[in-house]
Amino acid sequence: MAKKKIAVLTGGGDAPGLNAVIYTLTKTCILKYGYELIGYKMGYRGLYLNDFMPLTLESVTGILHKGGSILFSSNKDNLFDYKVIENGVAVRKDVSSVAVENLKKEGVDALVVLGGDGTLTSARDFSRLGINVIGVPKTIDNDLMATDRTFGFDTAVNIVTEALGRLHTTAESHHRVIVVEVMGRNAGWIALYGGLAGSADIILLPEIPYTLDNVVQKIKERDSRGKLFTIIVVSEGAREVGGQQTVNKIVEDSPDPVRLGGIAHKISYELEQRIGEEHEIRPVVLGHTQRGGETSPYDRILSARYGSYAAHLIHEEKFGNMVRIKGGEIGYVPLEEVIGSQKLVDPEGEIVNVCRDLGVSFGDRPVTRKK
Ligand code: F6P
């Protein structure tokens, strides 16, 4: 009997842990099940162009800890709405049939897709076309409803926490207010977890609109106690009460074209108008450092669990599903159920309340202290 052939691709923005999934999936598929593997390069673009590389024990050796993706990634290539040039003119077309043909031509039995909401939407659509698909949830934003954890999130939180530690000492030396912008799109998980772990004084989230008055009140409340510096963590998707999110750019051919960014500079400018006499204000944008470098031990382990379980699902022919963690248990959920529902921070949730107990301001109300 011919060996089963498994294809893998990584789509969307990269996240630490992609390589750990590729590593574990490849090793489990080869060593336990005797499958053959290929990896399509640059996400769905590689599937369209039939651009792939063999995944072998040799090609994945030493990648468990490394951020990024050895298969590269693209967050622009939705093959169901793909930009092609026809007669010198750019037009958008459904080219999914080309991908299906390529998979048939290469004799691929199953396709494993590592991605967030946009990438997994296409995975579901390929599954509807009859391709044997397994999804693996990735995103530093941790905003997929169907799983408790996506890999990449823990690493991003570690990076934010480390940065806040460094920013504390310099803010304190100069009596400055430092406004630290972190990623997360419309979900405030990175700001909330990073802010709590890194002892932020003010945390601004997309889920809890703030007022500048309340931000200033907290800074002054700290001043009154002789705490002459303040660390503000602001999620890129945060907004004022009645205001809009701050958009950095629109990436036209991306499934989720809006790129947020710029709010740290906006808030810094506004604070300067209000309290510039008392404090110097500095914006810091952590940006893509949150996705780079080494993968945290937690994310390595989570990714290893996902990679190994994906291999078992292939063996059991449980296609059309995404691996996931619920209540600490590894399992799976139909791809049909994972798309389009964002997991957001509950403004009344436990972690928000822990922060409030510590006197952290979310900018939505004045912060008072009992003596
Ligand atoms: O979804 C992951 C993420 O890093 C978001 O937190 C951020 O808003 C976005 O991707 C940035 O996208 P890009 O890498 O295209 O700038």
Coordinates of C-alpha atoms and ligand atoms in Angstrom, one line a residue:
M1 CA 0.0 0.0 0.0
A2 CA 1.3 3.5 -0.9
K3 CA 2.3 5.7 2.0
K4 CA -0.2 8.3 3.1
K5 CA 0.9 11.8 2.1
I6 CA 0.2 14.7 4.4
A7 CA 0.6 18.4 3.4
V8 CA 1.1 21.2 5.9
L9 CA 0.8 25.0 5.5
T10 CA 1.1 28.0 7.8
G11 CA -1.1 31.0 7.0
G12 CA -1.8 34.5 8.4
G13 CA 0.6 36.4 10.6
D14 CA 3.3 34.3 12.1
A15 CA 3.2 33.2 15.7
P16 CA 5.7 31.6 18.0
G17 CA 4.9 27.9 18.0
L18 CA 4.3 27.3 14.3
N19 CA 7.6 25.5 14.0
A20 CA 6.9 23.5 17.2
V21 CA 3.7 22.2 15.6
I22 CA 5.4 21.4 12.3
Y23 CA 8.2 19.6 14.3
T24 CA 5.8 17.5 16.3
L25 CA 3.4 16.8 13.5
T26 CA 6.2 15.7 11.2
K27 CA 7.9 13.5 13.7
T28 CA 4.7 11.9 14.9
C29 CA 3.5 11.3 11.3
I30 CA 6.8 9.7 10.2
L31 CA 7.8 7.8 13.4
K32 CA 4.4 6.6 14.6
Y33 CA 2.4 6.3 11.4
G34 CA 5.0 6.1 8.5
Y35 CA 3.5 8.9 6.5
E36 CA 5.2 11.1 4.0
L37 CA 5.0 14.9 4.4
I38 CA 5.3 18.0 2.3
G39 CA 5.0 21.7 3.4
Y40 CA 3.5 24.3 1.1
K41 CA 5.4 27.6 1.2
M42 CA 3.9 31.0 2.0
G43 CA 0.6 29.6 3.2
Y44 CA -2.1 29.2 0.6
R45 CA 0.0 30.9 -2.1
G46 CA 2.2 27.8 -2.1
L47 CA -0.8 25.7 -2.6
Y48 CA -1.9 27.7 -5.6
L49 CA 1.6 27.8 -7.1
N50 CA 2.3 24.2 -6.1
D51 CA 5.4 25.4 -4.4
F52 CA 6.3 23.0 -1.6
M53 CA 9.2 21.3 0.2
P54 CA 9.5 17.8 1.7
L55 CA 9.2 17.7 5.4
T56 CA 11.5 15.1 6.8
L57 CA 13.2 14.3 10.1
E58 CA 16.2 16.1 8.8
S59 CA 14.3 19.2 7.7
V60 CA 12.6 19.7 11.0
T61 CA 15.5 18.9 13.3
G62 CA 16.3 21.7 15.8
I63 CA 13.2 23.9 15.1
L64 CA 11.0 23.2 18.1
H65 CA 12.1 26.3 20.0
K66 CA 12.3 28.7 17.0
G67 CA 9.7 31.4 16.3
G68 CA 8.6 32.1 12.7
S69 CA 7.8 29.3 10.3
I70 CA 10.2 27.3 8.2
L71 CA 7.3 27.2 5.7
F72 CA 7.0 31.0 5.6
S73 CA 3.6 32.6 5.9
S74 CA 1.3 35.1 4.1
N75 CA -1.7 36.9 5.3
K76 CA -2.9 38.0 1.9
D77 CA -3.7 34.9 -0.1
N78 CA -7.3 33.9 0.2
L79 CA -7.7 31.5 -2.8
F80 CA -11.4 32.0 -2.8
D81 CA -10.9 35.7 -3.5
Y82 CA -7.4 35.9 -5.0
K83 CA -5.8 38.7 -6.9
V84 CA -4.6 37.6 -10.4
I85 CA -3.5 39.7 -13.3
E86 CA -5.6 39.1 -16.5
N87 CA -4.7 41.1 -19.7
G88 CA -2.6 43.4 -17.6
V89 CA -5.5 44.1 -15.2
A90 CA -5.7 43.0 -11.5
V91 CA -8.9 41.0 -10.9
R92 CA -10.1 39.0 -8.0
K93 CA -11.1 35.4 -8.6
D94 CA -11.9 32.1 -6.9
V95 CA -8.9 30.0 -7.7
S96 CA -9.5 27.3 -5.1
S97 CA -10.0 24.7 -7.9
V98 CA -6.3 25.1 -8.9
A99 CA -5.4 24.3 -5.3
V100 CA -7.6 21.2 -5.2
E101 CA -6.1 20.1 -8.5
N102 CA -2.6 20.5 -7.1
L103 CA -3.4 18.5 -4.0
K104 CA -4.8 15.7 -6.3
K105 CA -1.7 15.9 -8.6
E106 CA 0.6 15.5 -5.6
G107 CA -1.5 12.6 -4.2
V108 CA -2.1 14.5 -0.9
D109 CA -4.4 12.5 1.5
A110 CA -4.8 15.2 4.1
L111 CA -4.0 18.9 4.5
V112 CA -3.1 20.4 7.9
V113 CA -3.6 24.1 8.2
L114 CA -2.1 26.2 10.9
G115 CA -3.8 29.6 11.2
G116 CA -6.1 32.1 12.8
D117 CA -9.7 33.0 11.9
G118 CA -9.0 34.0 8.2
T119 CA -6.8 31.0 7.4
L120 CA -9.1 28.6 9.1
T121 CA -12.1 30.1 7.2
S122 CA -10.4 28.9 4.0
A123 CA -9.5 25.6 5.7
R124 CA -13.3 25.1 6.3
D125 CA -14.0 26.1 2.7
F126 CA -11.5 23.5 1.4
S127 CA -13.1 21.0 3.7
R128 CA -16.5 21.8 2.1
L129 CA -14.9 21.1 -1.3
G130 CA -14.0 17.6 -0.1
I131 CA -10.4 18.0 1.0
N132 CA -9.4 16.1 4.1
V133 CA -8.5 19.1 6.4
I134 CA -7.3 19.4 10.0
G135 CA -7.0 22.9 11.5
V136 CA -4.6 24.0 14.2
P137 CA -5.4 27.3 16.0
K138 CA -2.7 29.9 15.9
T139 CA -2.6 33.6 16.9
I140 CA -0.8 35.7 19.4
D141 CA -4.2 37.5 20.0
N142 CA -5.8 34.4 21.6
D143 CA -9.1 35.5 20.2
L144 CA -10.5 32.2 18.9
M145 CA -13.7 31.2 20.7
A146 CA -13.4 27.5 20.0
T147 CA -10.2 27.0 22.0
D148 CA -9.0 28.2 25.4
R149 CA -5.6 28.9 24.1
T150 CA -3.9 29.6 20.7
F151 CA -0.2 29.1 20.6
G152 CA 1.8 32.3 20.3
F153 CA -0.2 34.1 23.0
D154 CA 2.0 33.0 25.9
T155 CA 5.2 34.0 24.2
A156 CA 3.7 37.5 23.4
V157 CA 2.7 37.9 27.0
N158 CA 6.2 37.0 28.1
I159 CA 7.7 39.6 25.8
V160 CA 5.3 42.3 27.0
T161 CA 6.0 41.4 30.6
E162 CA 9.7 41.6 30.0
A163 CA 9.4 45.0 28.3
L164 CA 7.3 46.4 31.1
G165 CA 10.0 45.4 33.6
R166 CA 12.6 47.3 31.6
L167 CA 10.3 50.3 31.1
H168 CA 9.5 50.5 34.8
T169 CA 13.1 51.3 35.8
T170 CA 13.6 54.0 33.2
A171 CA 10.1 55.5 33.8
E172 CA 10.8 55.7 37.5
S173 CA 14.2 57.4 37.0
H174 CA 12.7 60.2 35.0
H175 CA 9.3 60.5 36.7
R176 CA 7.8 59.8 33.3
V177 CA 4.5 58.4 32.0
I178 CA 5.2 55.6 29.5
V179 CA 2.4 54.6 27.2
V180 CA 3.1 51.0 25.8
E181 CA 1.1 49.9 22.8
V182 CA 0.7 46.1 22.4
M183 CA -1.0 44.0 19.7
G184 CA -4.2 42.0 19.9
R185 CA -6.5 43.5 17.2
N186 CA -10.0 43.7 18.7
A187 CA -9.2 41.6 21.7
G188 CA -7.4 42.9 24.8
W189 CA -5.9 39.6 26.0
I190 CA -2.2 40.5 25.5
A191 CA -2.7 43.9 27.2
L192 CA -4.6 42.4 30.1
Y193 CA -2.3 39.4 30.8
G194 CA 0.9 41.3 30.0
G195 CA -0.3 44.4 31.9
L196 CA -1.1 42.3 35.0
A197 CA 2.1 40.3 34.9
G198 CA 4.2 43.4 34.2
S199 CA 2.5 45.5 36.9
A200 CA 1.0 48.2 34.7
D201 CA -0.8 51.0 36.5
I202 CA -3.4 51.6 33.7
I203 CA -4.6 49.0 31.2
L204 CA -6.7 50.2 28.3
L205 CA -8.6 47.5 26.4
P206 CA -10.8 47.4 23.3
E207 CA -13.5 45.8 25.5
I208 CA -13.5 48.6 28.1
P209 CA -13.7 52.1 26.5
Y210 CA -11.8 54.7 28.5
T211 CA -11.9 58.5 29.1
L212 CA -8.8 60.6 29.3
D213 CA -10.2 62.2 32.5
N214 CA -10.0 58.8 34.2
V215 CA -6.5 58.1 32.9
V216 CA -5.3 61.5 34.2
Q217 CA -7.1 60.9 37.5
K218 CA -5.1 57.7 38.0
I219 CA -1.8 59.4 37.2
K220 CA -2.6 62.1 39.7
E221 CA -3.7 59.6 42.3
R222 CA -0.2 58.0 42.0
D223 CA 1.5 61.4 42.1
S224 CA -0.3 62.1 45.4
R225 CA 1.3 59.0 46.9
G226 CA 4.7 60.0 45.7
K227 CA 4.6 57.5 42.8
L228 CA 5.8 59.9 40.2
F229 CA 5.9 57.6 37.2
T230 CA 3.1 55.6 35.5
I231 CA 3.1 52.7 33.1
I232 CA 0.1 52.6 30.8
V233 CA -0.5 49.5 28.7
V234 CA -2.8 50.2 25.8
S235 CA -4.1 47.5 23.4
E236 CA -3.9 48.6 19.8
G237 CA -7.7 48.2 19.5
A238 CA -8.6 50.4 22.5
R239 CA -10.8 53.4 22.1
E240 CA -12.2 56.3 24.1
V241 CA -15.9 56.2 25.2
G242 CA -17.8 57.3 22.0
G243 CA -14.6 57.2 19.9
Q244 CA -13.1 55.0 17.2
Q245 CA -10.2 52.6 17.0
T246 CA -6.9 54.1 15.7
V247 CA -6.2 52.7 12.2
N248 CA -2.6 52.5 11.0
K249 CA -3.2 51.2 7.5
I250 CA -5.4 49.2 5.3
V251 CA -3.9 46.1 3.6
E252 CA -6.3 45.7 0.7
D253 CA -5.7 42.1 -0.2
S254 CA -5.7 40.7 3.3
P255 CA -8.8 38.8 4.6
D256 CA -8.8 41.2 7.6
P257 CA -7.5 44.4 5.9
V258 CA -7.5 46.8 8.9
R259 CA -4.2 47.2 10.6
L260 CA -4.6 49.0 14.0
G261 CA -1.9 51.1 15.5
G262 CA -0.9 54.6 16.6
I263 CA -2.9 54.8 19.8
A264 CA 0.1 55.1 22.1
H265 CA 1.2 58.2 20.2
K266 CA -2.3 59.6 20.2
I267 CA -2.7 59.2 24.0
S268 CA 0.8 60.5 24.6
Y269 CA 0.0 63.7 22.7
E270 CA -3.3 64.1 24.5
L271 CA -1.7 63.6 27.9
E272 CA 1.0 66.1 27.1
Q273 CA -1.7 68.7 26.6
R274 CA -3.2 67.8 30.0
I275 CA -0.2 67.1 32.3
G276 CA 2.8 68.0 30.2
E277 CA 4.0 70.5 32.8
E278 CA 4.2 67.8 35.5
H279 CA 5.4 64.8 33.5
E280 CA 7.2 63.9 30.3
I281 CA 5.3 61.4 28.3
R282 CA 6.8 58.7 26.1
P283 CA 5.0 56.3 23.7
V284 CA 6.6 52.9 23.1
V285 CA 5.2 50.5 20.4
L286 CA 6.2 46.9 21.0
G287 CA 4.9 45.9 17.5
H288 CA 6.3 42.8 15.9
T289 CA 8.8 42.1 18.6
Q290 CA 5.8 40.4 20.2
R291 CA 5.8 37.8 17.5
G292 CA 9.5 37.2 17.1
G293 CA 12.4 35.3 18.6
E294 CA 12.2 32.1 20.7
T295 CA 8.9 30.4 21.6
S296 CA 8.1 30.2 25.3
P297 CA 8.2 26.8 27.0
Y298 CA 4.4 27.0 27.5
D299 CA 3.8 27.6 23.8
R300 CA 6.3 24.8 22.8
I301 CA 4.4 22.4 24.9
L302 CA 0.9 23.6 23.7
S303 CA 2.1 23.4 20.1
A304 CA 3.6 19.9 20.6
R305 CA 0.3 18.7 22.0
Y306 CA -1.5 20.2 19.0
G307 CA 0.9 18.8 16.5
S308 CA 0.9 15.3 17.9
Y309 CA -3.0 15.3 18.3
A310 CA -3.4 16.5 14.7
A311 CA -1.4 13.4 13.5
H312 CA -3.7 11.1 15.6
L313 CA -6.8 12.8 14.0
I314 CA -5.4 12.1 10.6
H315 CA -4.8 8.5 11.5
E316 CA -8.4 8.2 12.8
E317 CA -9.6 10.0 9.6
K318 CA -11.4 12.6 11.7
F319 CA -11.3 15.3 9.1
G320 CA -13.0 18.7 9.0
N321 CA -12.0 19.4 12.5
M322 CA -9.7 21.8 14.4
V323 CA -7.6 20.6 17.4
R324 CA -8.3 22.6 20.5
I325 CA -7.8 22.9 24.3
K326 CA -10.8 23.1 26.5
G327 CA -10.5 23.0 30.3
G328 CA -6.9 21.8 29.9
E329 CA -8.0 18.8 27.8
I330 CA -6.8 18.3 24.2
G331 CA -9.7 17.5 21.8
Y332 CA -11.2 18.7 18.6
V333 CA -14.1 20.7 17.2
P334 CA -15.7 20.9 13.7
L335 CA -14.2 23.6 11.6
E336 CA -17.8 24.6 10.8
E337 CA -18.1 25.8 14.4
V338 CA -14.9 27.7 14.8
I339 CA -15.2 30.5 12.3
G340 CA -16.3 34.1 12.9
S341 CA -16.8 34.1 16.7
Q342 CA -14.2 36.2 18.4
K343 CA -13.3 35.5 22.0
L344 CA -13.1 38.9 23.8
V345 CA -12.1 39.9 27.3
D346 CA -15.1 39.9 29.7
P347 CA -15.1 43.3 31.3
E348 CA -16.6 41.7 34.4
G349 CA -14.2 38.7 34.2
E350 CA -12.0 37.4 37.0
I351 CA -8.7 38.7 35.6
V352 CA -10.1 42.2 35.1
N353 CA -11.4 42.1 38.7
V354 CA -8.0 40.9 40.0
C355 CA -6.5 44.0 38.4
R356 CA -9.1 46.3 39.8
D357 CA -8.4 44.8 43.3
L358 CA -4.8 45.9 42.8
G359 CA -5.9 49.4 42.0
V360 CA -5.2 49.1 38.3
S361 CA -7.3 51.6 36.3
F362 CA -9.0 50.6 33.1
G363 CA -9.8 54.2 32.4
D364 CA -13.5 53.6 32.6
R365 CA -14.0 55.0 36.2
P366 CA -12.0 56.9 38.8
V367 CA -9.9 54.7 41.0
T368 CA -10.3 55.3 44.7
R369 CA -8.3 53.7 47.6
K370 CA -9.2 53.1 51.2
K371 CA -6.4 54.2 53.6
Ligands
F6P1 O1 -3.2 38.8 14.5 C1 -1.9 38.9 14.9 C2 -1.4 40.3 14.7 O2 -0.1 40.4 15.2 C3 -2.3 41.4 15.5 O3 -2.1 41.4 16.8 C4 -1.9 42.6 14.7 O4 -2.9 43.6 14.8 C5 -1.7 42.1 13.3 O5 -1.5 40.7 13.4 C6 -0.5 42.8 12.6 O6 -0.5 42.4 11.3 P1 0.7 42.6 10.3 O7 1.8 41.6 10.7 O8 0.2 42.4 9.0 O9 1.3 44.0 10.5

